[in-house]
mmCIF file with all atom_site columns, C-alpha atoms in Angstrom:
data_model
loop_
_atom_site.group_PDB
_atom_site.id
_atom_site.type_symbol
_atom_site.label_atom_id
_atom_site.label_alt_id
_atom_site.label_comp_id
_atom_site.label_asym_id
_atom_site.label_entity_id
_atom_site.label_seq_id
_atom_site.pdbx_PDB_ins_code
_atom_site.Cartn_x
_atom_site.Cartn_y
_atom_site.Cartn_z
_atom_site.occupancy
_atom_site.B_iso_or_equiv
_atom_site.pdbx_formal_charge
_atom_site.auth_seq_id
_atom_site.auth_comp_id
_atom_site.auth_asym_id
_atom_site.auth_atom_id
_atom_site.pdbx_PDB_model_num
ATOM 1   C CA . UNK C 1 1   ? 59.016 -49.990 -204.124 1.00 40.00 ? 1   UNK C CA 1
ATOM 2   C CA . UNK C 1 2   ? 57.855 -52.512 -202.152 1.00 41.00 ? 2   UNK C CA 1
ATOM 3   C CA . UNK C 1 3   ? 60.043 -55.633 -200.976 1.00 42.00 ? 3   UNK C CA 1
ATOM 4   C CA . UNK C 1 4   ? 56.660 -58.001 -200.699 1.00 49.00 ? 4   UNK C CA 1
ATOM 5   C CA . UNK C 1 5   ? 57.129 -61.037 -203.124 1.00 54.00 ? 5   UNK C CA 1
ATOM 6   C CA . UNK C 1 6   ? 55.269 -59.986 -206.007 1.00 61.00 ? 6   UNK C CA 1
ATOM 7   C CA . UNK C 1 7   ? 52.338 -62.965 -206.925 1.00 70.00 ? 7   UNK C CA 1
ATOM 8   C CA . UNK C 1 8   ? 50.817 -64.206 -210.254 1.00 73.00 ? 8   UNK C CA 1
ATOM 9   C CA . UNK C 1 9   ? 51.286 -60.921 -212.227 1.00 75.00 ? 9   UNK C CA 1
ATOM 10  C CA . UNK C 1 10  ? 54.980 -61.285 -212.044 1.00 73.00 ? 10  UNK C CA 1
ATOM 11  C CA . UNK C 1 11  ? 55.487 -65.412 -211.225 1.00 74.00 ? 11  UNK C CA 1
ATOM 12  C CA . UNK C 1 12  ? 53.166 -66.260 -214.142 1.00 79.00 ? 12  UNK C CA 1
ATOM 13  C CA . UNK C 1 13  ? 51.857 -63.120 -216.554 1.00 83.00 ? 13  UNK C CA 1
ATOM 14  C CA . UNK C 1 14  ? 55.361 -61.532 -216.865 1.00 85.00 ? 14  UNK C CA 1
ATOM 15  C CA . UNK C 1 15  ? 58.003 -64.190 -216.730 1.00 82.00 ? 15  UNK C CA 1
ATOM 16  C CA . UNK C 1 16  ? 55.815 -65.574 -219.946 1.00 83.00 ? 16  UNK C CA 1
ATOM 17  C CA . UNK C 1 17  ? 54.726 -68.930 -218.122 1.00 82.00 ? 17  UNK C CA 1
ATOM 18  C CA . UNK C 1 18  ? 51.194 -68.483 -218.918 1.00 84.00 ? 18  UNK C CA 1
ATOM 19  C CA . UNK C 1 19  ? 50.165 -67.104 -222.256 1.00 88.00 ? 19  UNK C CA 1
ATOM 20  C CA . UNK C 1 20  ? 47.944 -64.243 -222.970 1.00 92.00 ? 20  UNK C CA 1
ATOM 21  C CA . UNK C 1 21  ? 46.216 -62.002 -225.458 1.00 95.00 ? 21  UNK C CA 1
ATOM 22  C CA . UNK C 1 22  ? 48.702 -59.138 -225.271 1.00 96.00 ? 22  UNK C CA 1
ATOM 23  C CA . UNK C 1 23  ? 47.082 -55.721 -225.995 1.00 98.00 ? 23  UNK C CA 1
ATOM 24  C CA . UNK C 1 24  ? 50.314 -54.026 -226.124 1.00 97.00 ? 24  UNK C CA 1
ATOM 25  C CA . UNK C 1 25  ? 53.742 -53.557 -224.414 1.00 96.00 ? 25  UNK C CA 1
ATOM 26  C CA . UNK C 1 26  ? 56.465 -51.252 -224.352 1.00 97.00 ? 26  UNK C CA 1
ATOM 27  C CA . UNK C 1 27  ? 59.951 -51.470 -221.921 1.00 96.00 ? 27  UNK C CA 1
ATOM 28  C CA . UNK C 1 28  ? 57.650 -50.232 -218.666 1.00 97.00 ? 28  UNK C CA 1
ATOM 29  C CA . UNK C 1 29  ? 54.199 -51.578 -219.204 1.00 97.00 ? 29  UNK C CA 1
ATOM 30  C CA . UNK C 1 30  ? 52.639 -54.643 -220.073 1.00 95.00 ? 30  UNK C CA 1
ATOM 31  C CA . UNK C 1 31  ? 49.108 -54.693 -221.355 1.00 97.00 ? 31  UNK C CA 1
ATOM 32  C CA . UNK C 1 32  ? 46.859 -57.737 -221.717 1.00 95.00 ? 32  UNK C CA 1
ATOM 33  C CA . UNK C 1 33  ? 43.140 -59.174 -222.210 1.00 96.00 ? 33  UNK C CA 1
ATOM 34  C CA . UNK C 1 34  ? 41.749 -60.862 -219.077 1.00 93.00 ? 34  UNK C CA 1
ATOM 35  C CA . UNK C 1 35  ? 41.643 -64.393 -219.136 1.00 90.00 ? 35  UNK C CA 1
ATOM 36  C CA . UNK C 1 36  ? 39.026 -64.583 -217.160 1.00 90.00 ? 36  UNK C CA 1
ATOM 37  C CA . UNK C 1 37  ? 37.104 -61.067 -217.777 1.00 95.00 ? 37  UNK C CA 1
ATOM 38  C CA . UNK C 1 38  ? 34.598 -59.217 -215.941 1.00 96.00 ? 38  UNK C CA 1
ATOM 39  C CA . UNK C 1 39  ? 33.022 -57.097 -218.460 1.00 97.00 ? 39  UNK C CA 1
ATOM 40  C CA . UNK C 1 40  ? 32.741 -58.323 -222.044 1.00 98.00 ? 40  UNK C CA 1
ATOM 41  C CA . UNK C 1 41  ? 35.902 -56.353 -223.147 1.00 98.00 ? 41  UNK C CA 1
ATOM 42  C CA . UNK C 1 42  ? 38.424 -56.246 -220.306 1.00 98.00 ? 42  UNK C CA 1
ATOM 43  C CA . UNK C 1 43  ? 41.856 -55.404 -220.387 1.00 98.00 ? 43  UNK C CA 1
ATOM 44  C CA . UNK C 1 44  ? 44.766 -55.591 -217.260 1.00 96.00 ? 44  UNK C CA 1
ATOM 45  C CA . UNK C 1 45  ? 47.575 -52.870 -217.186 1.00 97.00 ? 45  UNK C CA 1
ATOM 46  C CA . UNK C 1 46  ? 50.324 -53.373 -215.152 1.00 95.00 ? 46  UNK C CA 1
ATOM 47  C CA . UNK C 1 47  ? 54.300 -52.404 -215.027 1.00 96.00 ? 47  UNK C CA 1
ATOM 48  C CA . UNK C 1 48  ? 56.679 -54.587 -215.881 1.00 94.00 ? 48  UNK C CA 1
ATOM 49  C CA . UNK C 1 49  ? 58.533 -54.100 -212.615 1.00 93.00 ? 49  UNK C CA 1
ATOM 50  C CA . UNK C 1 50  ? 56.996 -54.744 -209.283 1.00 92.00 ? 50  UNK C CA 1
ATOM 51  C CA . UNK C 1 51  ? 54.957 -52.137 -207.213 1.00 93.00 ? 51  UNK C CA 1
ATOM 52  C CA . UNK C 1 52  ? 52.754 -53.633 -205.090 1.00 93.00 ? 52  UNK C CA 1
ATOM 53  C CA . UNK C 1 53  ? 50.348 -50.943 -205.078 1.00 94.00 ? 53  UNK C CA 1
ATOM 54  C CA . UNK C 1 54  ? 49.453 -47.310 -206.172 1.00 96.00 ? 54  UNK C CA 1
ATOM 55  C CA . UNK C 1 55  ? 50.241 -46.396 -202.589 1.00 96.00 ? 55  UNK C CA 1
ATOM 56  C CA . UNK C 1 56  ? 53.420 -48.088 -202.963 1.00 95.00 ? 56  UNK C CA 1
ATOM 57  C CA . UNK C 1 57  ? 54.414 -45.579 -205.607 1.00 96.00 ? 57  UNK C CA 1
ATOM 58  C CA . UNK C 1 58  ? 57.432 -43.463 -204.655 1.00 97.00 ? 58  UNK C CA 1
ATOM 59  C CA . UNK C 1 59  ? 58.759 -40.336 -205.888 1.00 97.00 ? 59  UNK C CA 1
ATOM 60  C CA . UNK C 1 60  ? 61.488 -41.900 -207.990 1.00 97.00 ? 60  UNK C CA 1
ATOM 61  C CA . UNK C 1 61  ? 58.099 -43.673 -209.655 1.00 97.00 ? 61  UNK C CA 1
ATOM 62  C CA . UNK C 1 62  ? 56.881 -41.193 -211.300 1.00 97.00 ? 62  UNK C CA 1
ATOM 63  C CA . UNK C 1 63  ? 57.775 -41.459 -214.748 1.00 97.00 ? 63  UNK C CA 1
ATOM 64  C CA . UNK C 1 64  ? 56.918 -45.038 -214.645 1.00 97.00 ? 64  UNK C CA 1
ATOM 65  C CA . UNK C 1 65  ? 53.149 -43.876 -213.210 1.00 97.00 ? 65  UNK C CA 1
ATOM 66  C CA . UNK C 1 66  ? 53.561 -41.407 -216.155 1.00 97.00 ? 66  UNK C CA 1
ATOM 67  C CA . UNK C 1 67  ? 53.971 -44.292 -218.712 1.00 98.00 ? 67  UNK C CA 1
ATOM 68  C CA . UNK C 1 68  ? 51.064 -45.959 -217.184 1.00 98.00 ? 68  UNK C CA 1
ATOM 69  C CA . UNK C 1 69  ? 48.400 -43.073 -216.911 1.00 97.00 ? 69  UNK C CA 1
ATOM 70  C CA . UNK C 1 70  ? 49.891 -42.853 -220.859 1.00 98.00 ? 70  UNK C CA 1
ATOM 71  C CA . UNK C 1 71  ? 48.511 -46.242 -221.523 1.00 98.00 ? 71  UNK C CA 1
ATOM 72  C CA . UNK C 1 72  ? 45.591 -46.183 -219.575 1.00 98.00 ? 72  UNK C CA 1
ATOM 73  C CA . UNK C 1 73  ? 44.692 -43.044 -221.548 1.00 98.00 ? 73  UNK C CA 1
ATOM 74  C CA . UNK C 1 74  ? 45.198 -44.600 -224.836 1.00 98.00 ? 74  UNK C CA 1
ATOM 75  C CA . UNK C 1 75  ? 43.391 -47.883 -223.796 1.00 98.00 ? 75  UNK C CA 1
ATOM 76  C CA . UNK C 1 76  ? 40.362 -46.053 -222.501 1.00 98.00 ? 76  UNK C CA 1
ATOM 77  C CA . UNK C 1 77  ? 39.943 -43.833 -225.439 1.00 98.00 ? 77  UNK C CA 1
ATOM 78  C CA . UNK C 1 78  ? 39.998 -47.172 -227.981 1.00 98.00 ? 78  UNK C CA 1
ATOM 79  C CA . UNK C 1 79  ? 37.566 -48.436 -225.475 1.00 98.00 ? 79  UNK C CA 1
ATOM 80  C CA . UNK C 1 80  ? 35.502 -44.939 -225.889 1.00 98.00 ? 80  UNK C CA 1
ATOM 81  C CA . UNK C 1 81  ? 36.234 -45.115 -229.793 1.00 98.00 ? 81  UNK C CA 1
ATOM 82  C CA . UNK C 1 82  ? 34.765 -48.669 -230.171 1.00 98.00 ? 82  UNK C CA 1
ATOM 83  C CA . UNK C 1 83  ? 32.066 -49.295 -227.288 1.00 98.00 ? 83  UNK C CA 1
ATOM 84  C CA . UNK C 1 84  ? 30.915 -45.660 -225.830 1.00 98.00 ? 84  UNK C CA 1
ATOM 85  C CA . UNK C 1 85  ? 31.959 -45.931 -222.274 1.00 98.00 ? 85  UNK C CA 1
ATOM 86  C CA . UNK C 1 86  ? 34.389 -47.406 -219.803 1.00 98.00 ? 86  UNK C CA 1
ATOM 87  C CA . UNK C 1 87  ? 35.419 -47.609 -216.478 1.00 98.00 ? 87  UNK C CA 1
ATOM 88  C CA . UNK C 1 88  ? 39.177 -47.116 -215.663 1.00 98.00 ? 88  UNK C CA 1
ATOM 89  C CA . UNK C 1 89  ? 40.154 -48.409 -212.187 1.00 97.00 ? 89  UNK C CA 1
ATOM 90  C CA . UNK C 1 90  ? 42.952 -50.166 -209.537 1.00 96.00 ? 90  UNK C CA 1
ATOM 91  C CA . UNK C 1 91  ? 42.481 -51.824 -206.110 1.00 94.00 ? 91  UNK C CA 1
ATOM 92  C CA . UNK C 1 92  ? 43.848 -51.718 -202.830 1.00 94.00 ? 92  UNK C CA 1
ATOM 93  C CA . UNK C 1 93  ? 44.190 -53.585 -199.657 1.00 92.00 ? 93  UNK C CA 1
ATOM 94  C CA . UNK C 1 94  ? 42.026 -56.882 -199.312 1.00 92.00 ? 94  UNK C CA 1
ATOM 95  C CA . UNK C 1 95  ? 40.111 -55.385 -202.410 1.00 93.00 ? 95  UNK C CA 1
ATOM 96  C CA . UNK C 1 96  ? 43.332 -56.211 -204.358 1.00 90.00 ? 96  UNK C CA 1
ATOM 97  C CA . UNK C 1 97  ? 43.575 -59.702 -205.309 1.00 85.00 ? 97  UNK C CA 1
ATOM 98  C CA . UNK C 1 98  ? 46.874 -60.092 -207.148 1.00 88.00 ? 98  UNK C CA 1
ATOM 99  C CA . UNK C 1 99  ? 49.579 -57.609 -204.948 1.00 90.00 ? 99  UNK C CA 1
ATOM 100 C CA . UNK C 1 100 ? 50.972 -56.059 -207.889 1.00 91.00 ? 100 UNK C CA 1
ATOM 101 C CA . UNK C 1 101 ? 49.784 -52.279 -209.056 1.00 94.00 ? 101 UNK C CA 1
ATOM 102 C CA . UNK C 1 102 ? 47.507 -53.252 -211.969 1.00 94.00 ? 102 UNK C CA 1
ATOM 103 C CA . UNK C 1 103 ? 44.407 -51.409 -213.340 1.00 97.00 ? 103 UNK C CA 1
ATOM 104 C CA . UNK C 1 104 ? 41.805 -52.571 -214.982 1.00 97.00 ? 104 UNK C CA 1
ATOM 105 C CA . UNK C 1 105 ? 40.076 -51.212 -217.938 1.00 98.00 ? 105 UNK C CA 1
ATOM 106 C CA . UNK C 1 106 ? 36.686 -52.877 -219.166 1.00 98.00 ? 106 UNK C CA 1
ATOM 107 C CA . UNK C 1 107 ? 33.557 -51.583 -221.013 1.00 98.00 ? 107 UNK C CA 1
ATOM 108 C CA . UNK C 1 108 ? 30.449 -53.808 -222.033 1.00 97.00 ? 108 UNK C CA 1
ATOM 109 C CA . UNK C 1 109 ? 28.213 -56.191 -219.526 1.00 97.00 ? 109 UNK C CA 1
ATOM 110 C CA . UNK C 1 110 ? 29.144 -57.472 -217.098 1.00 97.00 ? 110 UNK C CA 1
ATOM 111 C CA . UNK C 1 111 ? 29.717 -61.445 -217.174 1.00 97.00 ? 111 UNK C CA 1
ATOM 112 C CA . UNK C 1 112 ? 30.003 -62.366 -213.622 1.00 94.00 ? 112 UNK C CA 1
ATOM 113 C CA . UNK C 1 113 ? 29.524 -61.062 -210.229 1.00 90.00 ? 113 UNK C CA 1
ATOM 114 C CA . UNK C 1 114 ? 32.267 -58.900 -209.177 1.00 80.00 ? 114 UNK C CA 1
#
């Protein structure tokens, strides 16, 4: 785990100080529709505790990475269900924006440039 102060995922999204449409939760992960989406459905899926990155995962991790390939599975195939197609996917480095491990999981067109 990483010791870098985590940044809006766990300051804002999971201490509750900013409200949004939660998909789902459980005790590990922490589900939710972007405020501010890319595609026309587009969900965020993150762990409750802070990683800073999928390269930041450590052995002792793993069942927590289990939990979230879990959800990711079961997100993507409601996305399959509904729209046909989706794209299942995380960030790193200066590509990741918010320095918590967080995927993203969106289907539809696109609303804005990426």
């Amino acid at each position: 785990m990483s010791d870098t102060i985590c940044d809006f995922y766990c300051d804002k999204i999971l201490k509750g100080l900013l409200e949004v449409p939660v998909y789902l939760q459980n005790d590990q992960v922490f589900a939710f529709h972007h405020t501010n989406p890319l595609w026309e459905h587009h969900v965020v899926l993150l762990p409750k505790r802070h990683i800073e990155s999928l390269i930041s995962l450590e052995e002792s991790d793993n069942e927590l990475l289990l939990e979230l390939m879990r959800t990711a599975k079961l997100i993507a195939a409601d996305f399959m269900t509904r729209f046909g197609a989706c794209r299942v996917y995380t960030n790193l480095g200066s590509y990741q924006s918010s320095k918590h491990l967080h995927w993203h999981i969106g289907a539809g067109e696109q609303l804005r440039p990426y």
